[in-house]
Tab-separated table of C-alpha atoms in Angstrom:
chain	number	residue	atom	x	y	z
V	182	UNK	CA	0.000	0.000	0.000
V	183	UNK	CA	2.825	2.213	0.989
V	184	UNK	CA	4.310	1.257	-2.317
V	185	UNK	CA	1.838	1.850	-4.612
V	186	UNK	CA	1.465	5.259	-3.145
V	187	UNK	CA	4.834	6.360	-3.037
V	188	UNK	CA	4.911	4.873	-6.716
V	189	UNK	CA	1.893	7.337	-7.870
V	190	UNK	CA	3.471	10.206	-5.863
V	191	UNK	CA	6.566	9.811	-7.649
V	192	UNK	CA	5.003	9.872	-11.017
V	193	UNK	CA	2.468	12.768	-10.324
V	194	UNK	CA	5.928	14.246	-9.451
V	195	UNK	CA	7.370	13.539	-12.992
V	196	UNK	CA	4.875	14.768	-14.747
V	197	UNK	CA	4.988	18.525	-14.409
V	198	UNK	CA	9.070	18.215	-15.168
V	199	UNK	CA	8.045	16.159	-18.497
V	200	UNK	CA	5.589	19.243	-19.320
V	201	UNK	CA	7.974	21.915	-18.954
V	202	UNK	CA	10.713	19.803	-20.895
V	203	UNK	CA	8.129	19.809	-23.468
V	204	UNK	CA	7.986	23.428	-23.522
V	205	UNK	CA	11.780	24.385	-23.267
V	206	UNK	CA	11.937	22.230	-26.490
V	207	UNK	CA	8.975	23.286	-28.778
V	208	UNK	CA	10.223	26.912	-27.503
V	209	UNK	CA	13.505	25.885	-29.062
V	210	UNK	CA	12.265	24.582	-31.967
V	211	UNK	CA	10.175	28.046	-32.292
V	212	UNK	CA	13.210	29.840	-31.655
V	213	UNK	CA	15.161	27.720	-34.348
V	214	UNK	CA	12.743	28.138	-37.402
V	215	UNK	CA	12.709	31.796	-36.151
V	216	UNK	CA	16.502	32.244	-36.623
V	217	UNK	CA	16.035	30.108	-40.497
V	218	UNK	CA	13.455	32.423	-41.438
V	219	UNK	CA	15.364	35.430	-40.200
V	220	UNK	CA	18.023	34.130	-41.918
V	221	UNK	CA	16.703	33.366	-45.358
V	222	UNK	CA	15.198	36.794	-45.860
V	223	UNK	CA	18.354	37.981	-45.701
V	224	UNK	CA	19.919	35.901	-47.853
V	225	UNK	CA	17.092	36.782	-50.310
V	226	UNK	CA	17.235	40.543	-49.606
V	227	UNK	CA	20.779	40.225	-50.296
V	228	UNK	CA	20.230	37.859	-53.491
V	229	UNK	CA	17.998	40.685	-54.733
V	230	UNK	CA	20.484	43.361	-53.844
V	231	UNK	CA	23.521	41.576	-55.941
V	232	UNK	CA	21.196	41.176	-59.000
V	233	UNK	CA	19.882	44.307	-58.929
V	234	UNK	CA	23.368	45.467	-58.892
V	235	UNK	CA	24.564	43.403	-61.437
V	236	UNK	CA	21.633	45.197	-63.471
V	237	UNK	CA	22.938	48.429	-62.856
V	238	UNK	CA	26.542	47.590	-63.650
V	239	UNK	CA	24.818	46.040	-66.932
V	240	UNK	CA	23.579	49.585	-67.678
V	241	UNK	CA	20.099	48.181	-67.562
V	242	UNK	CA	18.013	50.747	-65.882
V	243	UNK	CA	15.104	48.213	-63.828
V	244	UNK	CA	11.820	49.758	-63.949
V	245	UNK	CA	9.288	48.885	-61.469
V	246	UNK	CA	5.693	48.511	-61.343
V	247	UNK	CA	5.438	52.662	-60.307
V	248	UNK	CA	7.363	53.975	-62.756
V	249	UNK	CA	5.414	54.745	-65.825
V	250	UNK	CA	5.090	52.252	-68.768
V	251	UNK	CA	7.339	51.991	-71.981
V	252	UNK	CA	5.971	51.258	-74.736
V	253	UNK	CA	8.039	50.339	-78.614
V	254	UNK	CA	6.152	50.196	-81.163
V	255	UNK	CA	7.768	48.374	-84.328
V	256	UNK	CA	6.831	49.110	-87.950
V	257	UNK	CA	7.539	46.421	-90.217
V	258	UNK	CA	7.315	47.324	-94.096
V	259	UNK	CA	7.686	44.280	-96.532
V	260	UNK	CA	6.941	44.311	-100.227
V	261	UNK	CA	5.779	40.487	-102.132
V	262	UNK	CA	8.308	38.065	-102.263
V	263	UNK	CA	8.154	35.962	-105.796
V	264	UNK	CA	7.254	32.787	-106.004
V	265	UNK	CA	8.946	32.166	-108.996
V	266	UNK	CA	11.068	29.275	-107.723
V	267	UNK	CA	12.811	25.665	-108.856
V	268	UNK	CA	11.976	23.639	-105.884
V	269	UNK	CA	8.081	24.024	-104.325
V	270	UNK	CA	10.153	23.882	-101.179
V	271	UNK	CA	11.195	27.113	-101.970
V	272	UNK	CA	7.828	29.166	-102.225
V	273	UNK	CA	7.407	31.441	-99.541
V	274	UNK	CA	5.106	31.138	-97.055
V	275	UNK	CA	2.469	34.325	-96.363
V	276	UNK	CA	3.959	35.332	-92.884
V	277	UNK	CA	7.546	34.892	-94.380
V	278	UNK	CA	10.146	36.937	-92.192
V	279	UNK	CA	7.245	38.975	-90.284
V	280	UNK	CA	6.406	35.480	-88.119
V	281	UNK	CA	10.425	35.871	-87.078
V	282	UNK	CA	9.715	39.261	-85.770
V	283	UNK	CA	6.626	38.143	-83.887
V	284	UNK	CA	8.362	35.648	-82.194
V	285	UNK	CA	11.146	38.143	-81.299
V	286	UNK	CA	8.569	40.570	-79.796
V	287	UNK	CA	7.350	37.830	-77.346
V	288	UNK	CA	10.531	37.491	-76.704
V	289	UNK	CA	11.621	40.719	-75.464
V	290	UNK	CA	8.091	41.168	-73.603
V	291	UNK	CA	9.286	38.050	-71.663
V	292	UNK	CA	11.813	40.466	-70.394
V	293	UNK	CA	10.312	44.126	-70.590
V	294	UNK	CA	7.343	42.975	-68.579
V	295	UNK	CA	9.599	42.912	-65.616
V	296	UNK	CA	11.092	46.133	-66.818
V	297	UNK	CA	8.124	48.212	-67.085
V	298	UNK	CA	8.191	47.997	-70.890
V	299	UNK	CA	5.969	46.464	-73.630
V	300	UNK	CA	6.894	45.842	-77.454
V	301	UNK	CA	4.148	45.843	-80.582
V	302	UNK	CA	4.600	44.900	-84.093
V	303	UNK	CA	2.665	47.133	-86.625
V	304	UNK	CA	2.423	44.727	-89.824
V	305	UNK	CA	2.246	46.618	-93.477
V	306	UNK	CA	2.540	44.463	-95.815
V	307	UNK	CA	2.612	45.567	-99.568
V	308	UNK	CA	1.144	43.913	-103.151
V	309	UNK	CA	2.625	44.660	-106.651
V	310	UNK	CA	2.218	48.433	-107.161
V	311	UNK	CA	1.718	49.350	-103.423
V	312	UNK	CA	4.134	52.270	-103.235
V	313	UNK	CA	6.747	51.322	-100.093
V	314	UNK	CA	6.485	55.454	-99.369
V	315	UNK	CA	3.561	55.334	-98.640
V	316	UNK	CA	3.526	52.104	-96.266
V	317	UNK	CA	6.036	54.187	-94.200
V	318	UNK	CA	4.652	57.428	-94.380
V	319	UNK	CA	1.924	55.854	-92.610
V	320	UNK	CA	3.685	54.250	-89.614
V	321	UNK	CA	5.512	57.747	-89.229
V	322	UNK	CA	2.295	59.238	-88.780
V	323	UNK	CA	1.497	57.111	-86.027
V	324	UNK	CA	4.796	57.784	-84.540
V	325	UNK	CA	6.179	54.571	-84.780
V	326	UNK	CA	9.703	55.553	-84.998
V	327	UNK	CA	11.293	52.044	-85.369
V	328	UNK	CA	10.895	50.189	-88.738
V	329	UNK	CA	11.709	46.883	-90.192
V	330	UNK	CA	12.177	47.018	-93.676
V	331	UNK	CA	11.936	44.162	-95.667
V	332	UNK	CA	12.382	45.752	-99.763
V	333	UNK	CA	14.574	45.537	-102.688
V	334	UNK	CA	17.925	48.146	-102.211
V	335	UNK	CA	16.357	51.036	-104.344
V	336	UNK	CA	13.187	51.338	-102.450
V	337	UNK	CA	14.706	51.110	-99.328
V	338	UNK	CA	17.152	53.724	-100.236
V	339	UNK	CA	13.897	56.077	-100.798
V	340	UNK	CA	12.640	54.951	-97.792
V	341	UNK	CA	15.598	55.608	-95.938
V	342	UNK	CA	15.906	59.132	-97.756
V	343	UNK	CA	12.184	59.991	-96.957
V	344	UNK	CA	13.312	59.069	-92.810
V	345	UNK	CA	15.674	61.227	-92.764
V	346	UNK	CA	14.020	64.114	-94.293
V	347	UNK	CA	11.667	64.085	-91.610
V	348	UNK	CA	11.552	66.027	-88.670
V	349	UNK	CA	12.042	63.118	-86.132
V	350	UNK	CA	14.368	60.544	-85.446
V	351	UNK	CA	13.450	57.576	-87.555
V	352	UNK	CA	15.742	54.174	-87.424
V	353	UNK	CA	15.117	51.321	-90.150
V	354	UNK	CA	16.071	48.093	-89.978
V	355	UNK	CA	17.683	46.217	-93.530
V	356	UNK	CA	16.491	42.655	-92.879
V	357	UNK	CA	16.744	41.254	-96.579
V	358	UNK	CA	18.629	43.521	-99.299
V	359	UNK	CA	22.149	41.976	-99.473
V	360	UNK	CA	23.307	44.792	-101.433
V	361	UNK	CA	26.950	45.777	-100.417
V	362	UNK	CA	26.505	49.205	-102.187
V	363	UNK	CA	23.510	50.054	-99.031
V	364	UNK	CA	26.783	49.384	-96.793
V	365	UNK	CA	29.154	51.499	-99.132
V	366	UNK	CA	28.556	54.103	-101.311
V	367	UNK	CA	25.204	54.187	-100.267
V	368	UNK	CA	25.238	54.188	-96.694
V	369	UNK	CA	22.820	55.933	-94.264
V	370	UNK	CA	22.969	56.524	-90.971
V	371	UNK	CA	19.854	55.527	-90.852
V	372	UNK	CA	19.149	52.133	-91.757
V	373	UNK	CA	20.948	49.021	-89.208
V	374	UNK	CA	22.055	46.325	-91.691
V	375	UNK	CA	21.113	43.015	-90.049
V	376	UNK	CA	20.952	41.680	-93.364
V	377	UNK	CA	24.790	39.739	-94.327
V	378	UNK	CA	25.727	41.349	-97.847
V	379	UNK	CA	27.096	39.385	-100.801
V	380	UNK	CA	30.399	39.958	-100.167
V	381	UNK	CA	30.172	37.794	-96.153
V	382	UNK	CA	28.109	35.518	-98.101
V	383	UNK	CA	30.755	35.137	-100.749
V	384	UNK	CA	33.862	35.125	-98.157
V	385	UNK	CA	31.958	32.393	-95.979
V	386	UNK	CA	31.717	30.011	-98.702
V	387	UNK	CA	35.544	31.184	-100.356
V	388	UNK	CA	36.874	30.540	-97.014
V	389	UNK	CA	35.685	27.136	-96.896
V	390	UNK	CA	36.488	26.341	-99.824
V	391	UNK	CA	39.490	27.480	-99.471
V	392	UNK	CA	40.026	25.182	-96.257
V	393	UNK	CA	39.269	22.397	-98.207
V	394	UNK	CA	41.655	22.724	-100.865
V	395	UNK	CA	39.197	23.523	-103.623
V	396	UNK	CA	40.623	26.641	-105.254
V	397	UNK	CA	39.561	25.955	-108.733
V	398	UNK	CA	36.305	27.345	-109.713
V	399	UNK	CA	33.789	27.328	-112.697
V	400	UNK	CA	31.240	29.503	-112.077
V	401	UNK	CA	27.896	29.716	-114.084
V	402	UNK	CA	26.182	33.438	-113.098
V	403	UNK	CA	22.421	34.122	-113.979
V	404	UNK	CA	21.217	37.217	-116.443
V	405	UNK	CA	20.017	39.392	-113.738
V	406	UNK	CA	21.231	42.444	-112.419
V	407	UNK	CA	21.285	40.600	-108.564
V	408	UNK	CA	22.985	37.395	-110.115
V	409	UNK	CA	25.817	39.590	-111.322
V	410	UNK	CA	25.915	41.341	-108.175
V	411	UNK	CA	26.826	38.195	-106.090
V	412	UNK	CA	28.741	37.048	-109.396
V	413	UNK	CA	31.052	40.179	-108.650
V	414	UNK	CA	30.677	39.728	-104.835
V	415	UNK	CA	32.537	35.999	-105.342
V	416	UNK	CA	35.234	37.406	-108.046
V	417	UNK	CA	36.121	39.676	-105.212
V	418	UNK	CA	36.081	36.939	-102.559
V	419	UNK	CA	38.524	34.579	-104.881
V	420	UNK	CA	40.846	36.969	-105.380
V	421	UNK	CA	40.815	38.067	-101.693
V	422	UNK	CA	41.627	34.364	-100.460
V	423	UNK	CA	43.600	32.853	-103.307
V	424	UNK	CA	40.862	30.801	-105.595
V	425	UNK	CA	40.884	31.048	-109.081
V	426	UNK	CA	37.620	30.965	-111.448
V	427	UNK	CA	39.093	29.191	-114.748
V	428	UNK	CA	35.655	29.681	-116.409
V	429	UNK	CA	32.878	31.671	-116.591
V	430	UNK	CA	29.429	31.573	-118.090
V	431	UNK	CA	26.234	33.341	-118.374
V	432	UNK	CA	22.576	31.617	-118.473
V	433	UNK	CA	20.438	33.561	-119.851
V	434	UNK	CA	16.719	33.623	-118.370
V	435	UNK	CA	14.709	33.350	-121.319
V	436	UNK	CA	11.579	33.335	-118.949
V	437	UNK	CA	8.995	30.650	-118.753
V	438	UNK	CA	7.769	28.821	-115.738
V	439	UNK	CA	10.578	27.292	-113.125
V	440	UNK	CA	8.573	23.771	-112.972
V	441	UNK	CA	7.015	22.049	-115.468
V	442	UNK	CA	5.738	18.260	-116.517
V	443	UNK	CA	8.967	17.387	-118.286
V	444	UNK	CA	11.203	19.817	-116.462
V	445	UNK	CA	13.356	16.752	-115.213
V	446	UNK	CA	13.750	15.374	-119.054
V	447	UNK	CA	14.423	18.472	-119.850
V	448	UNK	CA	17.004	20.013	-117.480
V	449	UNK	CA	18.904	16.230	-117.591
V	450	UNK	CA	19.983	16.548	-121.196
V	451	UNK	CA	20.516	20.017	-121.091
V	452	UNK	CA	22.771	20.603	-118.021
V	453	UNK	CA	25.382	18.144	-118.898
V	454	UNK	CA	25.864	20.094	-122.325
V	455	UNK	CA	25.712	23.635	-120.466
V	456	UNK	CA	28.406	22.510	-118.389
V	457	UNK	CA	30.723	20.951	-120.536
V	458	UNK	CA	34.082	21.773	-121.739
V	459	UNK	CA	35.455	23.734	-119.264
V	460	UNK	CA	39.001	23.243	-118.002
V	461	UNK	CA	40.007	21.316	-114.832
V	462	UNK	CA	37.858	22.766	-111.957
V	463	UNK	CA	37.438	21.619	-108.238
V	464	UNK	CA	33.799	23.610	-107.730
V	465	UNK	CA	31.258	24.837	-109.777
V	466	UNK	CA	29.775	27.757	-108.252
V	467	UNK	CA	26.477	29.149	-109.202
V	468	UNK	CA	25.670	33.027	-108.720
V	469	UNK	CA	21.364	32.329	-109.184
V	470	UNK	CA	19.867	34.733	-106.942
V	471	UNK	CA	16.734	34.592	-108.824
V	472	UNK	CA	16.425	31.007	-108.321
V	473	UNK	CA	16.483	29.937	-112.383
V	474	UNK	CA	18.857	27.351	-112.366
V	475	UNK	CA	20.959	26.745	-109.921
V	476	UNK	CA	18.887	23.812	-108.315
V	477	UNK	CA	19.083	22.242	-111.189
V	478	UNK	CA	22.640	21.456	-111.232
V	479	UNK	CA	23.350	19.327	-108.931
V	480	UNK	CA	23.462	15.798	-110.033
V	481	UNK	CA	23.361	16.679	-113.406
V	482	UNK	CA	27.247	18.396	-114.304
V	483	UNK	CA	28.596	17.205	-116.732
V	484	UNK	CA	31.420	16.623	-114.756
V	485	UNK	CA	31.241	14.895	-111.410
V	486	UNK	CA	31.870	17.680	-109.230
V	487	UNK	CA	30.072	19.657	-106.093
V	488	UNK	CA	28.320	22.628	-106.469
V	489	UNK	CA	28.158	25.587	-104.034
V	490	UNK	CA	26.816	29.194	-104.374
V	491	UNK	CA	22.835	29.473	-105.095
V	492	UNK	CA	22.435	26.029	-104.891
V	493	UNK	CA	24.148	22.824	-102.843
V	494	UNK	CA	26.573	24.099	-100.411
V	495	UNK	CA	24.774	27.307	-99.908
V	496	UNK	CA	26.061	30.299	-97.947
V	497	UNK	CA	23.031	31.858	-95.724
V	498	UNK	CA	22.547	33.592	-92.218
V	499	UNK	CA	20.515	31.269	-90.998
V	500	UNK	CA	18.671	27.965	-92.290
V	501	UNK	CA	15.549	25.718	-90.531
V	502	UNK	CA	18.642	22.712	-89.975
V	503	UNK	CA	20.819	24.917	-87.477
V	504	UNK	CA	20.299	23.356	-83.854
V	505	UNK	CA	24.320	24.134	-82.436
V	506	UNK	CA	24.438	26.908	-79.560
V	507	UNK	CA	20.891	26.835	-78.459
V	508	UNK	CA	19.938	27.333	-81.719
V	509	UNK	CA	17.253	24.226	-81.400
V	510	UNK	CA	14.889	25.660	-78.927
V	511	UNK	CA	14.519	29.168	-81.349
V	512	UNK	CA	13.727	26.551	-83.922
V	513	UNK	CA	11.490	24.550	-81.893
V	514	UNK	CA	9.713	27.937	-80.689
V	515	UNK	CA	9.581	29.110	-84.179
V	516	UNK	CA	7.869	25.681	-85.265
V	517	UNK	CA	5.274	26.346	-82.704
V	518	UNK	CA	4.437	29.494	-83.386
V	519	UNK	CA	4.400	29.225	-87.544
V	520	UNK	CA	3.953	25.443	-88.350
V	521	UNK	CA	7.087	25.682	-90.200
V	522	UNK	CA	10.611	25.898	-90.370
V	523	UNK	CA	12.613	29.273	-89.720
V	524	UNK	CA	14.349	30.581	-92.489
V	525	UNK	CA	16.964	33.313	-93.321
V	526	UNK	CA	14.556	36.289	-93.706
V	527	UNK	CA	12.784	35.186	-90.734
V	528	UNK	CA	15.519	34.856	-88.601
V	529	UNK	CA	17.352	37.919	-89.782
V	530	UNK	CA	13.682	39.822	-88.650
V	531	UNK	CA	14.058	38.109	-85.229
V	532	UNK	CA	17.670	39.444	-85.212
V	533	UNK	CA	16.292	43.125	-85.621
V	534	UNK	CA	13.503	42.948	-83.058
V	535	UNK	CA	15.502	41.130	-80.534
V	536	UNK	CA	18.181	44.315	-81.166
V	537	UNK	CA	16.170	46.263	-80.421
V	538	UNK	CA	14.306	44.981	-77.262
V	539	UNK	CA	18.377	44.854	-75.842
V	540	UNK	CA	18.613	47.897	-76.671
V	541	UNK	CA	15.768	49.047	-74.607
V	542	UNK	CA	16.499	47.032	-71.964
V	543	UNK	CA	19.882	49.157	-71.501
V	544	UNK	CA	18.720	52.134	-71.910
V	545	UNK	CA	15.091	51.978	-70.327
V	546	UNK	CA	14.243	54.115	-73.652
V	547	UNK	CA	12.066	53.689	-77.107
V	548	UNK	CA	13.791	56.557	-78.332
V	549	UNK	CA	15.399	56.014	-81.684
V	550	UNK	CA	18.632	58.361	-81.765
V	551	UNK	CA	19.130	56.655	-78.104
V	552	UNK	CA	18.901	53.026	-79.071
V	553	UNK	CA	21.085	53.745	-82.037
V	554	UNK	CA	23.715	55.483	-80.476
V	555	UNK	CA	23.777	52.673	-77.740
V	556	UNK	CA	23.823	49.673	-80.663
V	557	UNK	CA	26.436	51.674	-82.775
V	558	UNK	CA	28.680	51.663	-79.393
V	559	UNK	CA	30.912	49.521	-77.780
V	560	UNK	CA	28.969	47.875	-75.285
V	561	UNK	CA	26.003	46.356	-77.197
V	562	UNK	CA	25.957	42.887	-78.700
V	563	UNK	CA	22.992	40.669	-79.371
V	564	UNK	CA	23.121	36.578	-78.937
V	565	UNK	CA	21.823	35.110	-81.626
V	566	UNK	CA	22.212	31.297	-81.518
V	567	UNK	CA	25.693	31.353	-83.650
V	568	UNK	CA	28.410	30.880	-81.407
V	569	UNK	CA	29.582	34.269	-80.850
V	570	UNK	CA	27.932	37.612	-79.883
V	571	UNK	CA	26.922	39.805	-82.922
V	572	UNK	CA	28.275	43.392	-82.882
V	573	UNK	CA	27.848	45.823	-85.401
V	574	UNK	CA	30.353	47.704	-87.492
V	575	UNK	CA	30.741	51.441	-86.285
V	576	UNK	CA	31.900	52.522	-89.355
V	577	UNK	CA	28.737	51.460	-92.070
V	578	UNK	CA	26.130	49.759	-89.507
V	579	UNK	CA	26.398	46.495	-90.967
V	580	UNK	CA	26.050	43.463	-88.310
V	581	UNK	CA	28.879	41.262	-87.705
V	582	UNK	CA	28.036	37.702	-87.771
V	583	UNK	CA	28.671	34.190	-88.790
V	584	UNK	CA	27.941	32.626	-92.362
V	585	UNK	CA	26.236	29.088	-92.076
V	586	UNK	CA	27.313	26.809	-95.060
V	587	UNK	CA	24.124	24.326	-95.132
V	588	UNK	CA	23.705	21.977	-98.022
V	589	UNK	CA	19.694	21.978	-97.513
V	590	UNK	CA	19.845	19.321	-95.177
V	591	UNK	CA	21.940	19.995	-92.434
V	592	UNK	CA	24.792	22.802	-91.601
V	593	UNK	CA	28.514	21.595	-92.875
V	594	UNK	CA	30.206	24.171	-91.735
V	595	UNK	CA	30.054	27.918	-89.927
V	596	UNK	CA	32.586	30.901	-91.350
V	597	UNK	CA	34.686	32.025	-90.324
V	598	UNK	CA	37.309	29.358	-91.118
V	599	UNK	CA	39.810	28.151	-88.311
V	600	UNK	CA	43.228	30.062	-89.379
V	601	UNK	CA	42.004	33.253	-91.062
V	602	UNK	CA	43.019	36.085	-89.000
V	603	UNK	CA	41.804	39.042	-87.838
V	604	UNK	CA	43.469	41.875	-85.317
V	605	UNK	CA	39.962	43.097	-84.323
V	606	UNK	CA	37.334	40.415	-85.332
V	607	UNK	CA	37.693	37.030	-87.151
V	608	UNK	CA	34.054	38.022	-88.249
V	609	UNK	CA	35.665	41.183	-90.059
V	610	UNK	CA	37.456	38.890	-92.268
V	611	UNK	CA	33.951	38.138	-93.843
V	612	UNK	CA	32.864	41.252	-96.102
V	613	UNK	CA	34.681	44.523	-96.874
V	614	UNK	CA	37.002	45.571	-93.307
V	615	UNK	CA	37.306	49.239	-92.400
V	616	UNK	CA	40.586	50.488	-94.407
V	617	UNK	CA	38.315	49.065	-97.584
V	618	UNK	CA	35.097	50.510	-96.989
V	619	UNK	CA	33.938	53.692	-98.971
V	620	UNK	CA	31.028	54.618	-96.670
V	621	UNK	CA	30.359	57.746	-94.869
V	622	UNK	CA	27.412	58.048	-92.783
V	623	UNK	CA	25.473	60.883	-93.066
């Protein structure tokens, strides 16, 4: 009896002990996740201290949700494109380089909406006859200040002429004429070449060429005025690098339709005989910017040899086969958003747009004298998925970049060529350098 009550005294004893134990260690516990959370809001306040400092040592100027909106508008004017070609592969689609720059803008509003800015593409595009002055007249009324332009080289000339006769700062963007005389003797200050010319095209493709040991060329050049233009742009190019062209010959676009029932009978009788005779050659290279024959060689030569230029191992800024860098999710993105692959004039659109949402990023401006002055200087560059950032040449506005050599399939090679030099840029050894060029802004 004396037991069993000294037993329940001693546990009625215990138990208030056992309580307070309890206590002293949820308190610690409390005090524990106390200290964590303490502690990870300063590691976050500090984590958001560091990156907005990195921001500001970026030059981007971070706008938040009180400051007042930006908003860039983006003009894009683009004239037909034919669909005159060989290969129905080859006819453009409707929303043929504007679906680049759509993709770009959704792009850079990823971005700008945490940056108190918002980007718009204005679409104007033209039919046979439409007159291009027009087109941009009307997006300068509106005050859209920033404008794609997707023309031949004369009518952006008069569109670029027409900007700068106005009373406010205007900035176009070159996204398809390939023209080296825009970059040259007929240089504005402006129009932003995104847009390679001939002459990169031409080096990429010498270069390689080159690099493989294939210095002997016969070259077959179309009867238009832009076959002759990239006809001259790859003279230039072998004589820069050391090829030689041991032939040359004109075809002569006699007009007619580019397909037809029996155009396979046709074209394999005919090529061989076009393209025989000529001396000992390593290449034939095809200058058929107008797309009249040049697919038609391959395969068919009288001699066995490869063919590079307008058709087969094909020079280009960009082609729907490029997946190195990144490069795959832009095309997978692309794919999504236009059921189709991204080409050249699309991607060179893209390049624009995404220049300019940098730009604005930077600068925290839609101005267009500020975003130029800040692209022409010597802290922008834009990644574009090619393996090296993209600058642009102070002295004509042209943008730097690499030349993809693609045979249609898949890329074979990217220019510039391991071994050719440069003491500012190995991509200034594509095109015409500095001490060659005969622009002069104004």
């Amino acid at each position: 009896m004396n037991l069993q009550a000294e037993a329940f005294s001693s546990g009625a004893d215990r138990a208030p002990h056992k309580k307070n134990a309890l206590k002293q260690r949820d308190g610690a516990i409390f005090r524990f996740r106390e200290i964590g959370r303490r502690l990870r809001v300063r590691v976050y306040v500090s984590m958001l201290a560091l990156a907005l400092l990195a921001l500001d040592f970026a030059g981007v100027k971070v706008a938040f949700a009180a400051d007042a909106q930006i908003d860039v508008k983006i003009g894009f004017v683009r004239g037909p494109h034919s669909r005159d070609t060989i290969s129905i592969l080859d006819i453009p689609a409707d929303d043929d380089g504007i679906a680049g720059a759509r993709l770009a803008a959704e792009d850079n509003n990823t971005t700008g909406k945490f940056l108190g800015q918002s980007f718009e593409i204005e679409d104007v595009k033209l039919k046979d006859g439409d007159d291009p002055l027009k087109a941009f007249q009307s997006l300068a009324d509106k005050g859209v200040g920033l404008i794609l332009v997707d023309l031949p080289a004369n009518q952006l000339l008069a569109v670029a002429d027409a900007a700068r006769n106005k009373n406010k700062d205007i900035l176009l963007f070159n996204t398809s004429a390939y023209d080296d005389s825009l970059r040259e003797e007929n240089c504005r200050a402006d129009v932003i070449h995104v847009a390679p010319t001939y002459s990169m095209l031409a080096d990429g493709l010498t270069q390689y060429l080159v690099w493989k040991r294939w210095p002997r060329w016969f070259m077959i050049k179309g009867s238009h005025p832009e076959d002759e233009l990239f006809a001259e742009a790859l003279r230039h190019s072998a004589k820069k690098f050391g090829a030689k062209i041991v032939e040359e010959r004109t075809y002569q676009d006699t007009g007619g339709g580019r397909r037809s029932d029996s155009g396979s009978v046709q074209t394999q009788r005919l090529i061989p005989t076009a393209t025989q005779g000529a001396p000992s050659y390593d290449v034939l290279i095809a200058a058929d910017e107008s797309d009249v024959f040049a697919n038609y060689l391959p395969y068919r030569t009288y001699d066995p040899r490869p063919v590079a230029g307008s058709a087969g191992l094909k020079p280009t800024s960009w082609d729907p086969s490029h997946e190195q860098w990144g490069a795959y999710q832009l095309q997978s993105r692309f794919f999504k958003l236009a059921s189709r692959g991204m080409n050249a004039r699309d991607n060179q659109a893209w390049v624009a747009v995404r220049m300019i949402g940098e730009a604005a990023n930077r600068t925290g401006s839609n101005d267009p004298k500020t975003l130029r002055d800040y692209m022409t200087g010597p802290d922008f560059s834009i990644a574009a998925f090619k393996g090296q950032k993209q600058t642009l040449r102070h002295w004509n506005q042209q943008l730097r970049q690499p030349i993809l050599l693609g045979d249609g399939r898949m890329i074979v090679s990217v220019s510039p060529q391991e071994g050719f030099l440069h003491q500012v840029s190995e991509l200034d050894t594509l095109g015409f350098d500095q001490p060659e060029t005969k622009c002069k802004l104004q």
